CSV table of C-alpha atoms in Angstrom, one decimal:
chain,number,residue,atom,x,y,z
O,1,ASP,CA,15.3,-8.5,-8.5
O,2,THR,CA,14.7,-10.6,-4.8
O,3,GLY,CA,12.1,-8.3,-3.4
O,4,VAL,CA,11.4,-6.2,-0.6
O,5,SER,CA,12.7,-8.6,3.1
O,6,GLN,CA,11.0,-7.7,5.9
O,7,ASN,CA,11.9,-9.1,9.3
O,8,PRO,CA,10.7,-10.6,11.4
O,9,ARG,CA,7.4,-11.8,10.2
O,10,HIS,CA,6.1,-11.6,13.5
O,11,LYS,CA,6.6,-9.9,17.0
O,12,ILE,CA,5.0,-11.1,20.1
O,13,THR,CA,5.7,-8.9,23.0
O,14,LYS,CA,4.2,-7.6,26.1
O,15,ARG,CA,3.1,-4.5,26.7
O,16,GLY,CA,5.8,-1.5,27.4
O,17,GLN,CA,8.5,-3.5,25.6
O,18,ASN,CA,10.2,-2.2,23.1
O,19,VAL,CA,10.3,-3.9,19.2
O,20,THR,CA,12.3,-3.2,15.8
O,21,PHE,CA,11.6,-4.2,12.6
O,22,ARG,CA,13.6,-4.1,9.6
O,23,CYS,CA,13.6,-4.2,5.6
O,24,ASP,CA,15.9,-4.6,3.0
O,25,PRO,CA,14.3,-2.7,0.1
O,26,ILE,CA,15.2,-3.8,-3.8
O,27,SER,CA,18.9,-3.0,-4.0
O,28,GLU,CA,18.7,-0.4,-6.7
O,29,HIS,CA,15.3,1.3,-5.2
O,30,ASN,CA,16.0,4.9,-3.6
O,31,ARG,CA,12.6,5.6,-1.8
O,32,LEU,CA,11.4,3.5,0.8
O,33,TYR,CA,8.3,3.6,3.0
O,34,TRP,CA,6.3,2.5,5.9
O,35,TYR,CA,2.7,1.9,6.3
O,36,ARG,CA,0.9,0.5,8.9
O,37,GLN,CA,-2.5,-1.6,8.2
O,38,THR,CA,-4.8,-2.8,10.9
O,39,LEU,CA,-7.4,-6.0,10.9
O,40,GLY,CA,-9.4,-5.4,7.7
O,41,GLN,CA,-8.8,-2.0,6.4
O,42,GLY,CA,-6.3,-0.7,4.2
O,43,PRO,CA,-2.8,0.0,4.8
O,44,GLU,CA,-2.1,3.8,6.0
O,45,PHE,CA,1.3,5.7,5.5
O,46,LEU,CA,3.8,6.5,8.2
O,47,THR,CA,7.0,7.5,6.9
O,48,TYR,CA,8.6,8.1,3.6
O,49,PHE,CA,12.9,7.7,2.8
O,50,GLN,CA,14.4,9.4,0.0
O,51,ASN,CA,18.2,7.9,0.4
O,52,GLU,CA,19.3,8.3,3.9
O,53,ALA,CA,16.3,11.2,4.5
O,54,GLN,CA,13.4,11.0,5.9
O,55,LEU,CA,11.3,13.4,3.9
O,56,GLU,CA,7.5,12.6,5.2
O,57,LYS,CA,5.9,11.6,8.4
O,58,SER,CA,2.6,11.1,8.9
O,59,ARG,CA,0.9,12.2,12.4
O,60,LEU,CA,0.0,8.1,13.3
O,61,LEU,CA,4.2,8.3,14.0
O,62,SER,CA,3.9,9.3,17.6
O,63,ASP,CA,7.0,10.1,19.4
O,64,ARG,CA,7.0,6.3,20.9
O,65,PHE,CA,8.3,5.9,17.0
O,66,SER,CA,11.5,6.1,15.2
O,67,ALA,CA,12.7,5.0,12.3
O,68,GLU,CA,15.6,4.9,10.4
O,69,ARG,CA,17.6,4.3,7.2
O,70,PRO,CA,21.4,4.8,7.6
O,71,LYS,CA,23.5,5.1,4.4
O,72,GLY,CA,20.1,4.7,2.5
O,73,SER,CA,20.0,1.2,2.1
O,74,PHE,CA,17.6,-1.1,4.7
O,75,SER,CA,15.6,0.8,7.3
O,76,THR,CA,14.2,0.0,11.1
O,77,LEU,CA,11.0,1.0,12.6
O,78,GLU,CA,11.1,1.3,16.2
O,79,ILE,CA,7.7,0.9,18.4
O,80,GLN,CA,9.4,2.0,22.3
O,81,ARG,CA,7.0,1.4,25.2
O,82,THR,CA,4.7,-0.8,22.9
O,83,GLU,CA,0.7,-0.2,23.8
O,84,GLN,CA,-2.3,-2.3,22.8
O,85,GLY,CA,-3.2,-0.2,19.8
O,86,ASP,CA,0.0,-0.7,18.1
O,87,SER,CA,-1.2,-4.0,17.0
O,88,ALA,CA,-1.1,-4.1,13.1
O,89,MET,CA,0.5,-5.4,10.5
O,90,TYR,CA,3.5,-3.4,9.3
O,91,LEU,CA,4.3,-2.8,5.9
O,92,CYS,CA,7.7,-1.6,4.2
O,93,ALA,CA,7.5,-0.7,0.6
O,94,SER,CA,10.5,0.7,-1.7
O,95,SER,CA,10.2,2.2,-5.2
O,96,LEU,CA,12.8,4.0,-7.7
O,97,GLY,CA,12.3,7.7,-8.5
O,98,SER,CA,13.6,10.8,-9.0
O,99,GLY,CA,11.7,14.6,-8.5
O,100,VAL,CA,7.9,14.2,-9.3
O,101,SER,CA,8.6,10.7,-11.0
O,102,ASN,CA,8.3,7.5,-9.2
O,103,GLN,CA,7.7,3.9,-10.2
O,104,PRO,CA,5.4,1.9,-8.5
O,105,GLN,CA,5.9,0.7,-5.3
O,106,HIS,CA,6.6,-3.2,-4.3
O,107,PHE,CA,5.5,-4.1,-1.1
O,108,GLY,CA,7.5,-6.6,1.2
O,109,ASP,CA,5.6,-9.3,3.3
O,110,GLY,CA,5.1,-7.4,6.4
O,111,THR,CA,5.7,-7.8,9.9
O,112,ARG,CA,3.1,-8.7,12.3
O,113,LEU,CA,3.1,-7.5,15.6
O,114,SER,CA,0.9,-8.8,18.4
O,115,ILE,CA,1.2,-7.2,21.8
O,116,LEU,CA,-0.3,-9.3,24.8
J,1,ALA,CA,-6.8,15.5,2.7
J,2,GLN,CA,-7.0,13.1,-0.2
J,3,THR,CA,-9.7,10.3,0.6
J,4,VAL,CA,-10.1,7.1,-1.0
J,5,THR,CA,-13.6,4.7,0.0
J,6,GLN,CA,-14.5,1.6,-1.5
J,7,SER,CA,-18.1,1.2,-0.8
J,8,GLN,CA,-18.4,-2.8,-1.4
J,9,PRO,CA,-16.4,-4.6,2.0
J,10,GLU,CA,-16.6,-8.3,0.1
J,11,MET,CA,-17.9,-9.1,-3.1
J,12,SER,CA,-18.6,-12.4,-4.7
J,13,VAL,CA,-18.1,-13.9,-8.6
J,14,GLN,CA,-18.5,-17.0,-10.1
J,15,GLU,CA,-15.5,-18.9,-11.5
J,16,ALA,CA,-15.1,-17.2,-15.3
J,17,GLU,CA,-17.5,-14.7,-14.7
J,18,THR,CA,-16.9,-11.0,-14.8
J,19,VAL,CA,-16.9,-8.9,-11.3
J,20,THR,CA,-16.8,-4.8,-10.9
J,21,LEU,CA,-15.5,-3.3,-8.0
J,22,SER,CA,-15.9,0.0,-7.1
J,23,CYS,CA,-13.7,2.6,-5.7
J,24,THR,CA,-14.1,6.7,-5.4
J,25,TYR,CA,-11.9,9.6,-4.5
J,26,ASP,CA,-12.2,13.2,-3.1
J,27,THR,CA,-8.8,15.2,-4.3
J,28,SER,CA,-8.6,19.0,-5.5
J,29,GLU,CA,-5.2,18.0,-7.5
J,30,SER,CA,-5.8,17.6,-11.3
J,31,ASP,CA,-2.7,15.5,-12.0
J,32,TYR,CA,-2.6,12.0,-10.0
J,33,TYR,CA,-2.0,8.8,-10.1
J,34,LEU,CA,-4.5,5.7,-9.1
J,35,PHE,CA,-3.8,2.4,-8.4
J,36,TRP,CA,-5.2,-1.1,-7.9
J,37,TYR,CA,-3.5,-3.6,-5.7
J,38,LYS,CA,-4.3,-7.3,-4.6
J,39,GLN,CA,-3.3,-8.7,-1.2
J,40,PRO,CA,-3.6,-12.6,-1.3
J,41,PRO,CA,-4.2,-14.2,1.9
J,42,SER,CA,-0.8,-13.5,4.2
J,43,ARG,CA,1.1,-12.6,0.9
J,44,GLN,CA,2.2,-9.3,0.2
J,45,MET,CA,0.7,-6.7,-1.5
J,46,ILE,CA,1.2,-6.7,-5.6
J,47,LEU,CA,0.1,-4.1,-8.2
J,48,VAL,CA,-2.9,-5.1,-10.5
J,49,ILE,CA,-3.2,-2.0,-12.4
J,50,ARG,CA,-2.0,1.7,-12.6
J,51,GLN,CA,-4.1,4.9,-14.4
J,52,GLU,CA,-2.3,8.5,-15.1
J,53,ALA,CA,-5.3,11.1,-14.2
J,54,TYR,CA,-4.4,13.0,-17.4
J,55,LYS,CA,-5.1,9.8,-19.7
J,56,GLN,CA,-8.7,9.8,-21.0
J,57,GLN,CA,-7.5,6.1,-22.0
J,58,ASN,CA,-8.7,3.3,-19.5
J,59,ALA,CA,-5.7,1.1,-18.5
J,60,THR,CA,-6.1,-2.3,-19.1
J,61,GLU,CA,-3.5,-5.6,-18.1
J,62,ASN,CA,-4.9,-9.0,-19.4
J,63,ARG,CA,-8.1,-9.3,-17.7
J,64,PHE,CA,-8.0,-6.6,-15.4
J,65,SER,CA,-9.5,-3.0,-16.9
J,66,VAL,CA,-10.4,0.1,-15.2
J,67,ASN,CA,-13.2,2.3,-15.6
J,68,PHE,CA,-11.7,5.7,-15.1
J,69,GLN,CA,-14.4,8.9,-14.9
J,70,LYS,CA,-12.5,11.5,-13.7
J,71,ALA,CA,-15.5,14.6,-13.5
J,72,ALA,CA,-17.0,11.8,-11.2
J,73,LYS,CA,-13.9,11.0,-9.2
J,74,SER,CA,-14.5,7.1,-9.9
J,75,PHE,CA,-12.4,4.1,-10.5
J,76,SER,CA,-13.6,1.0,-11.1
J,77,LEU,CA,-11.8,-2.3,-11.6
J,78,LYS,CA,-13.1,-5.0,-13.9
J,79,ILE,CA,-11.8,-8.7,-13.5
J,80,SER,CA,-12.9,-10.6,-16.1
J,81,ASP,CA,-12.9,-14.8,-16.6
J,82,SER,CA,-12.7,-15.1,-13.0
J,83,GLN,CA,-9.9,-17.3,-11.8
J,84,LEU,CA,-9.6,-18.8,-8.3
J,85,GLY,CA,-6.3,-17.0,-7.9
J,86,ASP,CA,-8.0,-14.0,-7.7
J,87,ALA,CA,-9.2,-14.7,-4.5
J,88,ALA,CA,-8.1,-11.7,-2.7
J,89,MET,CA,-8.5,-8.5,-0.4
J,90,TYR,CA,-8.4,-5.6,-3.3
J,91,PHE,CA,-7.4,-2.1,-2.4
J,92,CYS,CA,-8.0,1.4,-4.5
J,93,ALA,CA,-5.5,3.6,-3.9
J,94,TYR,CA,-4.3,7.4,-4.7
J,95,ARG,CA,-0.7,9.4,-5.6
J,96,ARG,CA,-0.5,12.9,-6.1
J,97,VAL,CA,2.1,13.7,-8.8
J,98,ASP,CA,4.4,16.1,-7.0
J,99,ASN,CA,7.4,15.8,-4.5
J,100,ALA,CA,6.1,16.1,-1.2
J,101,GLY,CA,2.8,13.2,-2.3
J,102,ASN,CA,4.8,9.9,-3.1
J,103,MET,CA,2.9,8.2,-0.6
J,104,LEU,CA,-0.3,6.1,-1.4
J,105,THR,CA,-3.6,6.9,0.3
J,106,PHE,CA,-5.1,3.3,0.1
J,107,GLY,CA,-9.1,2.7,0.2
J,108,GLY,CA,-10.2,0.0,2.7
J,109,GLY,CA,-10.2,-3.0,0.6
J,110,THR,CA,-12.9,-5.3,-0.8
J,111,ARG,CA,-12.1,-8.8,-0.2
J,112,LEU,CA,-13.1,-10.6,-3.4
J,113,MET,CA,-14.4,-14.2,-2.7
J,114,VAL,CA,-14.6,-16.7,-6.0
J,115,LYS,CA,-16.8,-19.4,-6.3
J,116,PRO,CA,-15.9,-22.7,-8.1
């Protein structure tokens, strides 16, 4: 168990640029989640995959955000035309689950995005 | 929609003493899970303890225990014999028990400081 891995750890970019983050879940986990955490707040749910299918999307996920999980392994989160308000920590988590049964989620270290 | 409230932004405890962190939640569901997660500075979030709502017995994990009051929708975390390594942000979280509710809803967090 190597844990959930996220890259990069930090990303600094200018407003209007596109950014992409990657998450590698724990290998046997079929469920993958993206959360956003702003400074001093709790994480907020963005989206959820079961295998390669994106099953849930939060209203926070505007049309500038897109997430993929090809082949049900790693996932990418892309933000287009970044805005100041996108500055946050982006957390990825994974779990093993089937139907309503779900093991606890394991979190990665996160990617901290700073918009200049 | 479910909401989770942590009314204590910061708490302080003397090393070896006991501290209780508060959490209340709002839901119309009868079955759900509740969690406490710990997030040390610049480190990943880790699960401390979880409680299934259908279980009346309070969960315990070594020095960590919960006081789950379902009717009051209260879920507090007690840390006994506090250690310096317990210093962190603590987040209370809620999850429904159905296929559509795999995501976690977090509270705003409580920063715990441990004094030597």
